[in-house]
Coordinates of C-alpha atoms in Angstrom, one line a residue:
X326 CA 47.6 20.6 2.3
X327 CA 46.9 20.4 6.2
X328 CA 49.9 23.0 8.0
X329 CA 51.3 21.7 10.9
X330 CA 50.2 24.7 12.9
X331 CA 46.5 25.5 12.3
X332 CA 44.3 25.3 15.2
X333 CA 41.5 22.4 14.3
X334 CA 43.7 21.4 11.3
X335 CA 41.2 19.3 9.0
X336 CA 42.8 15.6 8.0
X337 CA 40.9 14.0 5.6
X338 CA 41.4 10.0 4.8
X339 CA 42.8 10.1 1.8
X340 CA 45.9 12.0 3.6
X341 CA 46.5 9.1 6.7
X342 CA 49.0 6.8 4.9
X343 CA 51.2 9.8 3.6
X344 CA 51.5 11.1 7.0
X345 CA 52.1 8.4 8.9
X346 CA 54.5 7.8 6.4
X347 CA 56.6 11.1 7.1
X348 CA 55.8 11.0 11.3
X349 CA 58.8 11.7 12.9
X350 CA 58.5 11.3 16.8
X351 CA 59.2 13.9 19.3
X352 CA 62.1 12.6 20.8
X353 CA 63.9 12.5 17.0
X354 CA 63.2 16.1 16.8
X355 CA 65.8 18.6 18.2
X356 CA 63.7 21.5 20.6
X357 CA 65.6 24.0 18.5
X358 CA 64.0 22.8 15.0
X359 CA 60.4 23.0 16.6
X360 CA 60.7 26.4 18.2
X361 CA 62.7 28.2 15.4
X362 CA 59.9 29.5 13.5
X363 CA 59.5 32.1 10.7
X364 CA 56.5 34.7 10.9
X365 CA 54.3 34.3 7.2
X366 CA 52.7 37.5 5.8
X367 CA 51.8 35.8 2.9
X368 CA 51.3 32.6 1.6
X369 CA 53.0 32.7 -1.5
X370 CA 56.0 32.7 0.7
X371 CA 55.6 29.2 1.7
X372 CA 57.7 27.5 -1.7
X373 CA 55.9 24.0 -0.7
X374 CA 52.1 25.2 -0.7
X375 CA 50.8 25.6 -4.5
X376 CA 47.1 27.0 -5.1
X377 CA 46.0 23.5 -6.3
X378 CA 46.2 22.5 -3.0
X379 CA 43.0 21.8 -1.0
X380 CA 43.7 23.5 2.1
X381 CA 45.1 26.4 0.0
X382 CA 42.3 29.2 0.9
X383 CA 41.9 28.4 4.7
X384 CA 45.7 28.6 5.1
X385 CA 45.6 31.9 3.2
X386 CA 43.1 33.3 5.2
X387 CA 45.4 32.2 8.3
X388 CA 48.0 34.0 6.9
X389 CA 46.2 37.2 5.6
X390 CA 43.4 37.7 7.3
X391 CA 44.7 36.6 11.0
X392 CA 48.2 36.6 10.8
X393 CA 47.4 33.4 12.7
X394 CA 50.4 30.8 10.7
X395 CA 54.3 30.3 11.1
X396 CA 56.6 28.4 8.8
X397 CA 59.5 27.0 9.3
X398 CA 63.5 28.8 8.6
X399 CA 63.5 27.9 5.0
X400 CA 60.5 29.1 4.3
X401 CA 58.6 25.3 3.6
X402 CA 55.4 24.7 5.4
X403 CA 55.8 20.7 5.1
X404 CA 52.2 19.9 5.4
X405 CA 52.2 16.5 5.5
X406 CA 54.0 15.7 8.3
X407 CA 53.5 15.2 12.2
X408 CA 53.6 18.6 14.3
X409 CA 55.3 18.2 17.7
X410 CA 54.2 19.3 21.0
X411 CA 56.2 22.5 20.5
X412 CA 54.8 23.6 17.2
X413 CA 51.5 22.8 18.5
X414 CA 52.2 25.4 21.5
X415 CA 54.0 28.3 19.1
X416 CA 50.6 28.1 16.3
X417 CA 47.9 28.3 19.5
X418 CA 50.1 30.7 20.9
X419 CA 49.5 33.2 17.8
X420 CA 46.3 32.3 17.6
X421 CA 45.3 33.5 21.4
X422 CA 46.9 36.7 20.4
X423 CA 44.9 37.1 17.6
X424 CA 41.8 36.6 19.0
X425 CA 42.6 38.5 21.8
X426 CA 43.2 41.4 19.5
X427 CA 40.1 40.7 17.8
X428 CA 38.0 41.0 20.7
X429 CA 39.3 44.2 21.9
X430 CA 40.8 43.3 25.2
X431 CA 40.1 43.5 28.8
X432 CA 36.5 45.5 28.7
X433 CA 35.3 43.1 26.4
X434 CA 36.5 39.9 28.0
X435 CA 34.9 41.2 31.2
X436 CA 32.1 41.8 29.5
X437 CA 31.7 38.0 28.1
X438 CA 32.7 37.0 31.8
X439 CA 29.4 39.2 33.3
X440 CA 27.2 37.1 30.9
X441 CA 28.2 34.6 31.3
X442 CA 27.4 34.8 35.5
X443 CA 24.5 36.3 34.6
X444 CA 22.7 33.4 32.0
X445 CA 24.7 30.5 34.3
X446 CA 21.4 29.0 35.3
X447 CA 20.1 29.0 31.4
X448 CA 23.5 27.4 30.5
X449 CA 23.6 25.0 32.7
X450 CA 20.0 24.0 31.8
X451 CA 21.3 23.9 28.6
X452 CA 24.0 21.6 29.0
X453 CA 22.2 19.3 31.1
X454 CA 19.5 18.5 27.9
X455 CA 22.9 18.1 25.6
X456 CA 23.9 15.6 28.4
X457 CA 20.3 13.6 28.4
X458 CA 20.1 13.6 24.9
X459 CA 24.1 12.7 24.1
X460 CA 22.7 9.7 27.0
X461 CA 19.4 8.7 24.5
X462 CA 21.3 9.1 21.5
X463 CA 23.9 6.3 23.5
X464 CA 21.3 4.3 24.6
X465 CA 19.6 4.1 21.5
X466 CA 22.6 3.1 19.4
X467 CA 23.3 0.4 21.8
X468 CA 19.9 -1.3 21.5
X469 CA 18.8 -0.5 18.1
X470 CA 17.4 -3.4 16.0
X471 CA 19.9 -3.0 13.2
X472 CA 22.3 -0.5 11.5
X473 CA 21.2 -2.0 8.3
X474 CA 18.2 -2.9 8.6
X475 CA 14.8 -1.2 8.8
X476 CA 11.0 -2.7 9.4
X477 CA 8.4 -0.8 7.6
X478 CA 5.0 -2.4 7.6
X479 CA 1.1 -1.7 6.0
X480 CA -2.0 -2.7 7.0
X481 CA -5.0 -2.9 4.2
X482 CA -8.5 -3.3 5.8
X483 CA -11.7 -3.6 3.7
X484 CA -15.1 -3.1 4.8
X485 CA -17.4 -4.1 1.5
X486 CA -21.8 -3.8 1.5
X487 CA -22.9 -5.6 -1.3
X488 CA -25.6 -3.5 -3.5
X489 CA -26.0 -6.7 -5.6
X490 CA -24.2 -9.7 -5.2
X491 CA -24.1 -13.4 -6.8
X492 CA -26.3 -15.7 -5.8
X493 CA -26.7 -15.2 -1.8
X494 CA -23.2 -13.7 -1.2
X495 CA -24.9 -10.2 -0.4
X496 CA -24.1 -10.0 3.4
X497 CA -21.7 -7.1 4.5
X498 CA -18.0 -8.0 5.2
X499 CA -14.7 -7.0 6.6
X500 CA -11.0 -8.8 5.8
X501 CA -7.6 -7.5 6.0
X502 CA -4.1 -8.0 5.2
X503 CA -0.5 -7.1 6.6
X504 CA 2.8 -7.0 5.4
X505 CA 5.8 -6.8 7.6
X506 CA 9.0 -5.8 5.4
X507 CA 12.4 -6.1 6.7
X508 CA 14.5 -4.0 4.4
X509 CA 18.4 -4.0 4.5
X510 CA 21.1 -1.9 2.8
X511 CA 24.6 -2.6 2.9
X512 CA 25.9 0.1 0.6
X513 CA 23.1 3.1 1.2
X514 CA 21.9 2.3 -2.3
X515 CA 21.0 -1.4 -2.2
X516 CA 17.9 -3.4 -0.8
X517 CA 17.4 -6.7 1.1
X518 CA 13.8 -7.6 1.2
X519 CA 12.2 -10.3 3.6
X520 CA 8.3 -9.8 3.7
X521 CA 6.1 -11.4 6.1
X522 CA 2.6 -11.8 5.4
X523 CA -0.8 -12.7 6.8
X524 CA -4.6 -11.8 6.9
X525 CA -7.9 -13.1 6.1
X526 CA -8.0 -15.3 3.3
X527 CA -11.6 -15.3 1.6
X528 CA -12.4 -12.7 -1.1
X529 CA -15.0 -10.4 0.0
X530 CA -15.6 -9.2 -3.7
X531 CA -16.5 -12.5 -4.8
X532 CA -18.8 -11.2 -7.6
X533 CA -15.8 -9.3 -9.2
X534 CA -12.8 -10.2 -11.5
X535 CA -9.2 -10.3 -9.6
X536 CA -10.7 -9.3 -6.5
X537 CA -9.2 -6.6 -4.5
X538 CA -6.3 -5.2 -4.9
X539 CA -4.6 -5.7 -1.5
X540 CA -6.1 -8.8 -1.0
X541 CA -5.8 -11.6 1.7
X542 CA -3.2 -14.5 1.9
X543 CA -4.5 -17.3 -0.1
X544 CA -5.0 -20.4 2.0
X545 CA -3.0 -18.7 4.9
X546 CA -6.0 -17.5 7.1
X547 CA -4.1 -15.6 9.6
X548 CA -1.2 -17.6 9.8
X549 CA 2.6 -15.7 8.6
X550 CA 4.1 -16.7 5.6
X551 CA 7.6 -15.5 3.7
X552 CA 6.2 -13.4 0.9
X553 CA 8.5 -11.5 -1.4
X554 CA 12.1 -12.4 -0.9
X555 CA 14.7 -10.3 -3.2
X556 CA 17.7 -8.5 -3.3
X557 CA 18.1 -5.3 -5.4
X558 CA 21.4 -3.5 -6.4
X559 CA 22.6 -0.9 -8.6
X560 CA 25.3 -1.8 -11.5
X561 CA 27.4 1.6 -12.2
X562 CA 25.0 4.5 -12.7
X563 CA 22.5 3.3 -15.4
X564 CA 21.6 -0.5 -14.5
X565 CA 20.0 -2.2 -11.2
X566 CA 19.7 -5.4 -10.8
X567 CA 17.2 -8.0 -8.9
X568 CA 17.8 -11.7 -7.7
X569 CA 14.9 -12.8 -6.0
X570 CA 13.8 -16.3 -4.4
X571 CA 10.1 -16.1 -3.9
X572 CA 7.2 -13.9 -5.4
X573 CA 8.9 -11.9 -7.6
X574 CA 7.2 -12.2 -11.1
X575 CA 6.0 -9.8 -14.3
X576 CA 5.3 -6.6 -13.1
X577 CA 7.7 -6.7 -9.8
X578 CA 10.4 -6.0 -12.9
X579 CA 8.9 -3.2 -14.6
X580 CA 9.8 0.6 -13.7
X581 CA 6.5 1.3 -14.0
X582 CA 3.3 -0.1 -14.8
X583 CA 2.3 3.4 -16.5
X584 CA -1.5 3.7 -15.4
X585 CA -2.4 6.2 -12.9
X586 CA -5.1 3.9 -11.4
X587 CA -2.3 0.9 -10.0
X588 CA -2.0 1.8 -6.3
X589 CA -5.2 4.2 -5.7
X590 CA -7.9 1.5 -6.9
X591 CA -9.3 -0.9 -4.2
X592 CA -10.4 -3.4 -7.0
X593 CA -7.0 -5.8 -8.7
X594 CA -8.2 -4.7 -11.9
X595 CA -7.1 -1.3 -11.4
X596 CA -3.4 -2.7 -12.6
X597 CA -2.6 -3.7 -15.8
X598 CA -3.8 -7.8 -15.9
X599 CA -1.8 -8.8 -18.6
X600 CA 1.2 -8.9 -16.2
X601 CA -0.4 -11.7 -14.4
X602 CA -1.8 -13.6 -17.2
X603 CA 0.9 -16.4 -17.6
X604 CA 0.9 -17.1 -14.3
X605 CA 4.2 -19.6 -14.6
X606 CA 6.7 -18.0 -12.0
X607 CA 7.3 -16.1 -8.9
X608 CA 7.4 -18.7 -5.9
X609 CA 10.9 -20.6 -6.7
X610 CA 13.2 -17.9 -8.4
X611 CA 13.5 -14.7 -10.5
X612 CA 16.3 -12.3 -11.8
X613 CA 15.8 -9.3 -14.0
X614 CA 17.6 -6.0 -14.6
X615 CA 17.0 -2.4 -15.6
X616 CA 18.9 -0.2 -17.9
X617 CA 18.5 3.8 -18.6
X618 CA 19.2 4.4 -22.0
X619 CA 18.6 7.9 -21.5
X620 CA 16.7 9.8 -19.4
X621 CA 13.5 9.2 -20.4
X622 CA 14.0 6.0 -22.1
X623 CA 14.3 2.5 -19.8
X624 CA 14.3 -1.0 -20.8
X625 CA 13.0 -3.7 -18.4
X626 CA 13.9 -7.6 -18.5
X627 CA 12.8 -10.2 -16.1
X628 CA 13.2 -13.7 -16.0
X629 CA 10.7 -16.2 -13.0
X630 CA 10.0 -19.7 -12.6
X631 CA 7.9 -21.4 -10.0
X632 CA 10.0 -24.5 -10.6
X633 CA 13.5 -24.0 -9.1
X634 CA 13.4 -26.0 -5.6
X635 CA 12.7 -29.1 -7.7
X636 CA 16.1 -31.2 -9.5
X637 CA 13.5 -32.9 -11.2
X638 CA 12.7 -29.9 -13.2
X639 CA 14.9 -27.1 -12.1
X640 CA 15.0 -23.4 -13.2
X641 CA 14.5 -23.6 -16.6
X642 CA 11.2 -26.2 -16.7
X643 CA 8.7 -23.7 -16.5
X644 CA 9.1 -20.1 -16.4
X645 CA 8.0 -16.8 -17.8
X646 CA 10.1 -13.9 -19.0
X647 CA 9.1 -9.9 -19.9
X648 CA 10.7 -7.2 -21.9
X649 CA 9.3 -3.4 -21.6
X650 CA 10.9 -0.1 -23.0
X651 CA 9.1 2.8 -21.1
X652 CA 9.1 6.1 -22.1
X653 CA 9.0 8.6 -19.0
X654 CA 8.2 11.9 -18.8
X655 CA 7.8 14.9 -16.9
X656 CA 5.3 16.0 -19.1
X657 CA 2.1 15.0 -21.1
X658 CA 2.9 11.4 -22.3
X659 CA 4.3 8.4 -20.1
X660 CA 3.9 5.1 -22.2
X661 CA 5.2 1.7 -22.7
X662 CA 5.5 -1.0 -25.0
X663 CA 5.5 -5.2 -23.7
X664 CA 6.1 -8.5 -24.6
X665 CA 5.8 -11.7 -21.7
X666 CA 6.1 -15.2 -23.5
X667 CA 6.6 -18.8 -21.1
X668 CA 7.2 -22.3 -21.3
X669 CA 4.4 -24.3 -19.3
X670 CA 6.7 -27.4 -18.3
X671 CA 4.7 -29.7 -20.5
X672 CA 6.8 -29.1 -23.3
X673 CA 4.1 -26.5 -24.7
X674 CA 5.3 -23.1 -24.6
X675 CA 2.4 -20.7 -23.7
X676 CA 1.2 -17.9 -25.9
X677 CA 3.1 -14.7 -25.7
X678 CA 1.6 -11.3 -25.1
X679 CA 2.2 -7.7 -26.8
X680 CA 0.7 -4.5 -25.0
X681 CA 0.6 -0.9 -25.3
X682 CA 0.3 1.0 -21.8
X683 CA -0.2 5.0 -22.2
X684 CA -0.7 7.9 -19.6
X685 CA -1.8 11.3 -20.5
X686 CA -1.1 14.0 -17.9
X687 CA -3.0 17.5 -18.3
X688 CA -1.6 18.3 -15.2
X689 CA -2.9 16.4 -12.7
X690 CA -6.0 15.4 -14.8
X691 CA -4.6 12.2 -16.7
X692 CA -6.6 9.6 -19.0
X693 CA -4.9 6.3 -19.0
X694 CA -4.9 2.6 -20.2
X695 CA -3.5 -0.6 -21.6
X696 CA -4.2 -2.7 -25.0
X697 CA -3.1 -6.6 -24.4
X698 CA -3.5 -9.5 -27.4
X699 CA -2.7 -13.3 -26.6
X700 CA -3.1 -15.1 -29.8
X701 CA -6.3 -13.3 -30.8
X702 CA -7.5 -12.9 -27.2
X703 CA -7.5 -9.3 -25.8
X704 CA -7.8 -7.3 -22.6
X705 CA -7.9 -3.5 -22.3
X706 CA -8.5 -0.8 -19.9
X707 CA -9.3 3.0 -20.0
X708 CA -10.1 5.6 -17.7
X709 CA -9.3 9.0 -16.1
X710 CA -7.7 9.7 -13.2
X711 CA -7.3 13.5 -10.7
X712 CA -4.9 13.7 -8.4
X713 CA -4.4 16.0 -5.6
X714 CA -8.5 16.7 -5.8
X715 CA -9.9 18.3 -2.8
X716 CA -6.6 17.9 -1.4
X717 CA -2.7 17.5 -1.4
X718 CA -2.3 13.7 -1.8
X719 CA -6.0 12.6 -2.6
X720 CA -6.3 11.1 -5.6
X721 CA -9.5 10.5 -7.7
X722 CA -10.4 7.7 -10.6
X723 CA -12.9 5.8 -12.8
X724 CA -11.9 3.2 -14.9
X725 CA -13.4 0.1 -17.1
X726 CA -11.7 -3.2 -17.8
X727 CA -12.4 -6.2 -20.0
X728 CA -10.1 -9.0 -19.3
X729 CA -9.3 -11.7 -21.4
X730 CA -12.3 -14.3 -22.0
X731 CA -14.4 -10.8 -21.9
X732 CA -14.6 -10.7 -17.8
X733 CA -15.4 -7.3 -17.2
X734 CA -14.8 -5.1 -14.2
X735 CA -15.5 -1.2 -13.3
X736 CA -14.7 1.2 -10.7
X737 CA -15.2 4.6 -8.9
X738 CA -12.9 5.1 -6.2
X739 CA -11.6 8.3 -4.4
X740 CA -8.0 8.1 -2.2
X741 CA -8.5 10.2 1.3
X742 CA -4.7 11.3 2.4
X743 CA -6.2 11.8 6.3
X744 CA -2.3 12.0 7.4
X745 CA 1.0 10.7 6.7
X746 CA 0.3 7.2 8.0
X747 CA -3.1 6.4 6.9
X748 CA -5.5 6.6 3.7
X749 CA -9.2 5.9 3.4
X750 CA -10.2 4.7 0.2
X751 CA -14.1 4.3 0.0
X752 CA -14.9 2.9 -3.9
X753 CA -17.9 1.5 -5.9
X754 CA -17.2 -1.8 -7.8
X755 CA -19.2 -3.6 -10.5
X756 CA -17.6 -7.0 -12.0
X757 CA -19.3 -9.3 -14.4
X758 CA -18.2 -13.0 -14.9
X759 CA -18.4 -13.8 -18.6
X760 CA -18.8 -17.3 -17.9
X761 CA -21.7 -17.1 -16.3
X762 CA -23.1 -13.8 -16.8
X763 CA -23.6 -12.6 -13.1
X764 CA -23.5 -8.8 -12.6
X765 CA -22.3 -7.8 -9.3
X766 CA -22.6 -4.0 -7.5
X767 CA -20.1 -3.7 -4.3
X768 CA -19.6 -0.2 -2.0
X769 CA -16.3 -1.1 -0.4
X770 CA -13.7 1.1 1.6
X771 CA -10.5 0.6 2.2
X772 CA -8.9 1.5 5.1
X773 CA -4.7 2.0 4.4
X774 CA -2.0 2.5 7.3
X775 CA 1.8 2.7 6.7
X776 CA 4.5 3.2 9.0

């Protein structure tokens, strides 16, 4: 409890009602209450202050240690109330005398004095930068963008040779994309997503499967659209939640998508394809939630439909929903277990998929992959992965792919951490379209700034 007579008492919150409650003004206080004070010597004397109290130890090193702390006549301390001008003057009082006595008088004050002429010029330097930068720090809070919100952005740029392409397409290439993100927290632990895209739309890896990973904007050649907009939120300690209203779908719901190749790889088939195989939500509206059953063990639920602008057919016409339990580790295994069924809107429901995803960590050498069956139709993926090769932050992989219908895509690619901001990617990509049987060889790189 906070003692009326501490110098740079500590008042905490929780304490402002209960002593504005008990503030008695000056001028209802008679002079001789305020100034009749008791010397302490030790706390215990104070029959109001208990040692579950959370000021106890300061004011018993004020009363021990210092001898810096007076009661009142009756021996009460009355730590809740207001102090008056008087008390205020009697607790500094014996606190100057302390620390005069601690400093060991006149020679030493002097001494403090003489330094301080002598480093006057330093000190005044000093408190000139605590003025300009008390100035910036002013300035800077009154034009900020937002005290919620913060822009983070990422440019992808590819720069792809064919070795062999289809057909004529064997002239070198370069596209990009970039995403703008606008994130906003109101509670420290939420998120408000708006994303703006835009970039070149045509796929320079025409001869391979999925294309890139960080691909261009669809039909939006260099115009912005809205991409992902969502809103994400914890529910007590073990659940979050997501509402989203545009391009949230499949994997966007999952804690993690297990293989070490999603993120590094420059080709699309370096994620798990199953997630996009339905293909039924993610432009109108999605919700989903994630629940920690333990540690290790999480269980992921989403729910999307590309349907829900439309009162014709609404949010339950055509959609697609996922479950996942993941099992994460710090360890050797990190692995998953899916199913994703739909409803097409025709009144046929599409056919649901089961997968497997597994990760094997050797530390920092780790073999990884997916098993997916539709109805009989299957897709798979295997590979090893090395991260931190050559480098803190590099990251090192080969994988193979065969999609469902049996299109079939491989890749060499090594991630280049140059600094913080940027990565350079350079990767060597062969896709093969079952359908017509065209092999295709691509060098690519990909060039990867984030701020």
């Amino acid at each position: 409890m906070a003692g009326p007579f501490v110098l740079g008492a500590v008042f905490s919150s929780s304490n402002i009602a209960a002593e504005a409650a008990e503030t008695v003004s000056v001028d209802a206080l008679s002079n001789s209450e305020s100034i009749q004070l008791a010397q302490v010597t030790s706390v215990s004397e104070l029959s109001d202050v208990l040692p579950s109290d959370w000021a106890y130890t300061a004011l018993q090193r004020l009363v021990e240690e210092y001898g810096c702390l007076e009661g009142y006549p009756d021996r009460s301390y009355r730590g809740n109330r207001a102090m008056t001008r008087y008390e205020f003057a009697a607790g500094l009082n014996a606190c100057l005398d302390v620390i005069v006595q601690l400093i060991g008088g006149g020679d030493d004050l002097d001494t403090v004095r003489r330094l301080q002429e002598e480093f006057a010029a330093e000190l005044a330097t000093i408190r000139g930068r605590v003025d300009t930068l008390e100035a910036d720090v002013a300035e800077l809070e009154a034009n900020q963008f937002s005290t919620t919100t913060k822009l983070k952005g990422q440019l992808d740029a590819h720069l792809v040779v064919p070795f062999d392409g289809p057909g004529d397409l064997d002239e070198p290439t370069f596209q990009y994309r970039t995403r703008l993100n606008l994130d906003t927290s109101f509670t420290g632990e939420d998120r408000l997503r708006t994303r703006l895209q835009f970039g070149d739309a045509n796929n320079a890896l025409s001869g391979v499967p999925g294309g890139f990973a960080a691909a261009g904007s669809g039909g939006f050649v260099n115009d912005v659209r809205i991409d992902d907009v969502y809103y994400s939120f914890p529910i007590g300690s073990r659940i979050s939640g997501i509402v989203a209203a545009n391009s949230i779908v499949s994997d966007d719901f999952v804690t993690s998508t297990i293989v070490p190749f999603d993120g590094p790889s420059v080709a699309d088939y370096g994620g798990p394809q199953f997630y996009d195989q339905l293909g039924l939500g993610g432009s109108a509206f999605a919700a989903g939630f994630n629940v920690a059953l333990s540690d290790n063990l999480i269980l992921d639920a989403g729910y999307a439909t590309g349907r829900g602008q439309d009162a014709d057919k609404g949010i339950f016409d055509e959609y697609e929903y996922l479950v996942q339990l993941n099992y994460l580790s710090d360890g050797l295994i990190d692995a998953a277990v899916t199913y994703m069924d739909g409803e097409s809107g025709d009144g046929n429901g599409a056919d649901g998929i089961i997968a497997g995803l597994l990760s094997l960590d050797f530390g920092g050498f780790e073999i990884g992959g997916y098993y997916a069956d539709q109805d009989g139709d299957e897709s798979w993926q295997a590979g090893v992965a090395v991260s931190d090769l050559l480098g803190t932050g590099n990251a090192a992989g080969i994988y193979y792919v065969e999609d469902f219908g049996d299109d079939e895509t491989a890749e060499a690619y090594y991630s280049m951490q140059i600094n913080k901001y940027w990565t350079l990617t350079p990767a060597v990509i062969y896709g093969e379209f079952d359908a017509t049987g065209d092999e295709s060889w691509y060098g690519a790189i990909r060039s990867r700034f984030k701020f």
